[in-house]
mmCIF file of C-alpha atoms in Angstrom:
data_model
loop_
_atom_site.group_PDB
_atom_site.id
_atom_site.type_symbol
_atom_site.label_atom_id
_atom_site.label_comp_id
_atom_site.label_asym_id
_atom_site.label_seq_id
_atom_site.Cartn_x
_atom_site.Cartn_y
_atom_site.Cartn_z
ATOM 1 C CA UNK A 1 0.495 7.761 16.613
ATOM 2 C CA UNK A 2 3.124 9.852 14.878
ATOM 3 C CA UNK A 3 5.254 8.168 12.250
ATOM 4 C CA UNK A 4 8.167 8.255 14.687
ATOM 5 C CA UNK A 5 6.310 5.862 16.983
ATOM 6 C CA UNK A 6 5.846 3.409 14.108
ATOM 7 C CA UNK A 7 9.621 3.337 13.678
ATOM 8 C CA UNK A 8 10.035 2.210 17.275
ATOM 9 C CA UNK A 9 7.182 -0.313 17.319
ATOM 10 C CA UNK A 10 6.949 -3.974 16.400
ATOM 11 C CA UNK A 11 5.226 -2.879 13.177
ATOM 12 C CA UNK A 12 8.628 -2.132 11.584
ATOM 13 C CA UNK A 13 10.246 -5.045 9.765
ATOM 14 C CA UNK A 14 13.935 -4.079 10.150
ATOM 15 C CA UNK A 15 16.067 -4.731 7.104
ATOM 16 C CA UNK A 16 13.213 -6.382 5.201
ATOM 17 C CA UNK A 17 11.975 -5.289 1.801
ATOM 18 C CA UNK A 18 10.020 -8.500 1.241
ATOM 19 C CA UNK A 19 6.661 -9.495 2.693
ATOM 20 C CA UNK A 20 4.497 -12.567 2.213
ATOM 21 C CA UNK A 21 0.980 -13.246 3.396
ATOM 22 C CA UNK A 22 -0.683 -16.513 2.471
ATOM 23 C CA UNK A 23 0.197 -17.059 -1.234
ATOM 24 C CA UNK A 24 0.822 -13.397 -2.115
ATOM 25 C CA UNK A 25 4.098 -11.556 -1.668
ATOM 26 C CA UNK A 26 5.815 -8.301 -2.595
ATOM 27 C CA UNK A 27 9.475 -7.411 -2.794
ATOM 28 C CA UNK A 28 11.408 -4.262 -3.577
ATOM 29 C CA UNK A 29 15.110 -4.299 -4.386
ATOM 30 C CA UNK A 30 16.492 -1.004 -3.044
ATOM 31 C CA UNK A 31 18.618 0.995 -5.458
ATOM 32 C CA UNK A 32 21.538 3.225 -4.500
ATOM 33 C CA UNK A 33 20.477 6.145 -2.321
ATOM 34 C CA UNK A 34 17.035 4.734 -1.494
ATOM 35 C CA UNK A 35 15.598 4.094 1.944
ATOM 36 C CA UNK A 36 12.755 1.583 2.018
ATOM 37 C CA UNK A 37 11.021 0.561 5.238
ATOM 38 C CA UNK A 38 8.292 -2.085 5.475
ATOM 39 C CA UNK A 39 5.725 -1.912 8.286
ATOM 40 C CA UNK A 40 3.452 -4.906 8.898
ATOM 41 C CA UNK A 41 0.527 -2.927 10.311
ATOM 42 C CA UNK A 42 -2.290 -5.492 10.246
ATOM 43 C CA UNK A 43 -2.710 -6.915 13.737
ATOM 44 C CA UNK A 44 -4.287 -10.041 12.224
ATOM 45 C CA UNK A 45 -0.852 -11.099 10.934
ATOM 46 C CA UNK A 46 1.234 -9.043 13.389
ATOM 47 C CA UNK A 47 -0.444 -9.041 16.833
ATOM 48 C CA UNK A 48 2.378 -6.908 18.256
ATOM 49 C CA UNK A 49 1.436 -3.947 16.066
ATOM 50 C CA UNK A 50 -1.063 -1.765 17.888
ATOM 51 C CA UNK A 51 -1.826 0.655 15.044
ATOM 52 C CA UNK A 52 -5.436 -0.557 14.709
ATOM 53 C CA UNK A 53 -6.054 0.127 18.409
ATOM 54 C CA UNK A 54 -4.491 3.573 18.091
ATOM 55 C CA UNK A 55 -6.620 4.467 15.071
ATOM 56 C CA UNK A 56 -9.956 3.018 16.135
ATOM 57 C CA UNK A 57 -9.663 1.990 19.795
ATOM 58 C CA UNK A 58 -12.060 -0.840 20.584
ATOM 59 C CA UNK A 59 -14.267 -0.123 17.551
ATOM 60 C CA UNK A 60 -14.710 -3.297 15.524
ATOM 61 C CA UNK A 61 -15.044 -3.801 11.787
ATOM 62 C CA UNK A 62 -12.632 -1.165 10.459
ATOM 63 C CA UNK A 63 -10.794 -2.315 7.338
ATOM 64 C CA UNK A 64 -7.001 -2.054 7.405
ATOM 65 C CA UNK A 65 -4.351 -2.916 4.825
ATOM 66 C CA UNK A 66 -1.430 -5.297 5.387
ATOM 67 C CA UNK A 67 1.565 -3.031 4.945
ATOM 68 C CA UNK A 68 2.754 0.526 4.896
ATOM 69 C CA UNK A 69 5.930 1.058 2.918
ATOM 70 C CA UNK A 70 8.013 4.183 3.430
ATOM 71 C CA UNK A 71 10.215 5.215 0.498
ATOM 72 C CA UNK A 72 12.755 8.041 0.443
ATOM 73 C CA UNK A 73 15.310 9.203 -2.071
ATOM 74 C CA UNK A 74 16.779 12.688 -2.078
ATOM 75 C CA UNK A 75 13.849 14.974 -1.154
ATOM 76 C CA UNK A 76 11.157 12.507 -2.291
ATOM 77 C CA UNK A 77 9.014 10.910 0.437
ATOM 78 C CA UNK A 78 6.341 8.290 -0.279
ATOM 79 C CA UNK A 79 4.080 6.342 2.043
ATOM 80 C CA UNK A 80 2.459 3.455 0.209
ATOM 81 C CA UNK A 81 -0.489 1.490 1.561
ATOM 82 C CA UNK A 82 -0.222 -2.131 0.419
ATOM 83 C CA UNK A 83 -2.764 -4.941 0.431
ATOM 84 C CA UNK A 84 -1.991 -8.527 -0.594
ATOM 85 C CA UNK A 85 -4.706 -10.884 -1.790
ATOM 86 C CA UNK A 86 -4.745 -14.471 -2.977
ATOM 87 C CA UNK A 87 -7.103 -13.542 -5.817
ATOM 88 C CA UNK A 88 -7.711 -10.272 -7.686
ATOM 89 C CA UNK A 89 -11.434 -10.984 -7.278
ATOM 90 C CA UNK A 90 -11.006 -9.411 -3.816
ATOM 91 C CA UNK A 91 -10.151 -6.045 -5.388
ATOM 92 C CA UNK A 92 -13.192 -4.309 -3.882
ATOM 93 C CA UNK A 93 -12.257 -5.366 -0.357
ATOM 94 C CA UNK A 94 -8.600 -4.481 -0.945
ATOM 95 C CA UNK A 95 -9.553 -1.041 -2.283
ATOM 96 C CA UNK A 96 -11.613 -0.380 0.835
ATOM 97 C CA UNK A 97 -8.727 -1.485 3.062
ATOM 98 C CA UNK A 98 -6.057 0.784 1.540
ATOM 99 C CA UNK A 99 -8.363 3.819 1.341
ATOM 100 C CA UNK A 100 -9.673 3.403 4.901
ATOM 101 C CA UNK A 101 -6.162 3.003 6.311
ATOM 102 C CA UNK A 102 -4.889 6.041 4.397
ATOM 103 C CA UNK A 103 -7.845 8.257 5.341
ATOM 104 C CA UNK A 104 -7.352 7.435 9.009
ATOM 105 C CA UNK A 105 -3.546 7.691 8.877
ATOM 106 C CA UNK A 106 -3.440 11.105 7.192
ATOM 107 C CA UNK A 107 -5.322 12.671 10.111
ATOM 108 C CA UNK A 108 -2.307 11.896 12.325
ATOM 109 C CA UNK A 109 0.510 13.034 10.021
ATOM 110 C CA UNK A 110 1.096 16.324 8.266
ATOM 111 C CA UNK A 111 1.072 16.053 4.480
ATOM 112 C CA UNK A 112 4.789 16.159 3.683
ATOM 113 C CA UNK A 113 4.750 12.974 1.630
ATOM 114 C CA UNK A 114 3.112 11.470 -1.441
ATOM 115 C CA UNK A 115 0.507 8.834 -0.602
ATOM 116 C CA UNK A 116 0.239 5.804 -2.873
ATOM 117 C CA UNK A 117 -1.629 2.494 -2.894
ATOM 118 C CA UNK A 118 -0.562 -0.910 -4.180
ATOM 119 C CA UNK A 119 -2.736 -4.007 -4.347
ATOM 120 C CA UNK A 120 -1.153 -7.307 -5.329
ATOM 121 C CA UNK A 121 -2.955 -10.563 -6.067
ATOM 122 C CA UNK A 122 -1.120 -13.781 -6.834
ATOM 123 C CA UNK A 123 -3.985 -15.166 -8.958
ATOM 124 C CA UNK A 124 -6.609 -13.887 -11.333
ATOM 125 C CA UNK A 125 -6.494 -11.644 -14.324
ATOM 126 C CA UNK A 126 -5.873 -7.929 -14.264
ATOM 127 C CA UNK A 127 -9.183 -6.280 -13.440
ATOM 128 C CA UNK A 128 -9.805 -3.975 -16.388
ATOM 129 C CA UNK A 129 -13.508 -4.458 -15.723
ATOM 130 C CA UNK A 130 -13.177 -2.935 -12.249
ATOM 131 C CA UNK A 131 -13.276 0.719 -13.283
ATOM 132 C CA UNK A 132 -15.267 1.590 -10.160
ATOM 133 C CA UNK A 133 -12.294 0.621 -7.984
ATOM 134 C CA UNK A 134 -9.903 2.506 -10.245
ATOM 135 C CA UNK A 135 -12.035 5.638 -9.813
ATOM 136 C CA UNK A 136 -12.044 5.208 -6.028
ATOM 137 C CA UNK A 137 -8.265 4.806 -5.938
ATOM 138 C CA UNK A 138 -7.800 7.749 -8.313
ATOM 139 C CA UNK A 139 -9.959 9.954 -6.097
ATOM 140 C CA UNK A 140 -8.100 8.941 -2.921
ATOM 141 C CA UNK A 141 -4.511 8.850 -4.206
ATOM 142 C CA UNK A 142 -4.404 10.734 -7.505
ATOM 143 C CA UNK A 143 -3.193 9.899 -10.991
ATOM 144 C CA UNK A 144 -0.230 7.500 -11.200
ATOM 145 C CA UNK A 145 -0.280 6.976 -7.424
ATOM 146 C CA UNK A 146 -1.838 3.510 -7.371
ATOM 147 C CA UNK A 147 -1.446 0.158 -9.049
ATOM 148 C CA UNK A 148 -2.881 -3.335 -8.779
ATOM 149 C CA UNK A 149 -1.543 -6.357 -10.543
ATOM 150 C CA UNK A 150 -0.602 -9.997 -10.385
ATOM 151 C CA UNK A 151 2.871 -9.723 -11.887
ATOM 152 C CA UNK A 152 5.899 -10.882 -9.965
ATOM 153 C CA UNK A 153 8.252 -8.172 -11.238
ATOM 154 C CA UNK A 154 9.208 -5.054 -9.322
ATOM 155 C CA UNK A 155 5.812 -3.340 -9.756
ATOM 156 C CA UNK A 156 5.811 -2.029 -6.167
ATOM 157 C CA UNK A 157 9.306 -0.610 -6.653
ATOM 158 C CA UNK A 158 8.211 1.016 -9.903
ATOM 159 C CA UNK A 159 5.228 2.636 -8.168
ATOM 160 C CA UNK A 160 7.350 3.913 -5.271
ATOM 161 C CA UNK A 161 9.884 5.417 -7.688
ATOM 162 C CA UNK A 162 7.204 7.065 -9.826
ATOM 163 C CA UNK A 163 7.616 4.816 -12.876
ATOM 164 C CA UNK A 164 4.360 4.244 -14.803
ATOM 165 C CA UNK A 165 2.676 0.848 -14.340
ATOM 166 C CA UNK A 166 3.633 -1.700 -17.004
ATOM 167 C CA UNK A 167 1.462 -4.370 -18.591
ATOM 168 C CA UNK A 168 2.895 -6.693 -21.206
ATOM 169 C CA UNK A 169 5.762 -4.298 -21.895
ATOM 170 C CA UNK A 170 3.439 -1.368 -22.634
ATOM 171 C CA UNK A 171 2.596 1.612 -20.487
ATOM 172 C CA UNK A 172 -0.794 1.837 -18.825
ATOM 173 C CA UNK A 173 -2.164 4.944 -17.248
ATOM 174 C CA UNK A 174 -4.541 4.797 -14.324
ATOM 175 C CA UNK A 175 -8.000 5.128 -15.854
ATOM 176 C CA UNK A 176 -10.293 7.947 -14.781
#
C-alpha cells in the first residue's frame, strides 16, 4: 500500500495531532510551516484501518505499532513509528512492534524520508537498564532517530524536529 493510499484510508486522523490509547497519550503542537499527520494504523484500536491485512494478509501474530506520524517542514520528511504503553516495562514488546512495522513498511515505500521510532509509557521509570532495546532501535533507526520516555512534554515533537532527547533538563544521546 503506497503512502498515498494511507492518506485516503480510515487510518488517517484528519486534523488531529493528539492520540490516546488506554492511559498513554502523545501530542504534538505544530509550529509554523510544519505538516503533521497522525495515522492510527493498529487495527486493534482502529478496525477500519486495513494496513495489517495489506502487510501480512491473513498471517497471524505479526507485531504492529499504534501510530505512524508523518512530519514535513521545508525539504525534511520524517515517518515516525509510535507505540504507546501503560508501563515502560513493556519496552521489549514495544521495540519489537515499531521495528517490525518499519521493516515491513519500508519494503513498500522508496527511501525518501527519515525513519524514526518513539515509544511512550505513562508509568514506570526511564529504562536505562534496557540497553539491549536501545541497541536494537539504534540498529533499525540510527543515532538520534528514536526515543522512549514517560514525560508529558513535547518529546515526540522534539524527535520529529531533530532536537536531541531531554531528561531532567540535560541532553541525552541514544546509547550504542
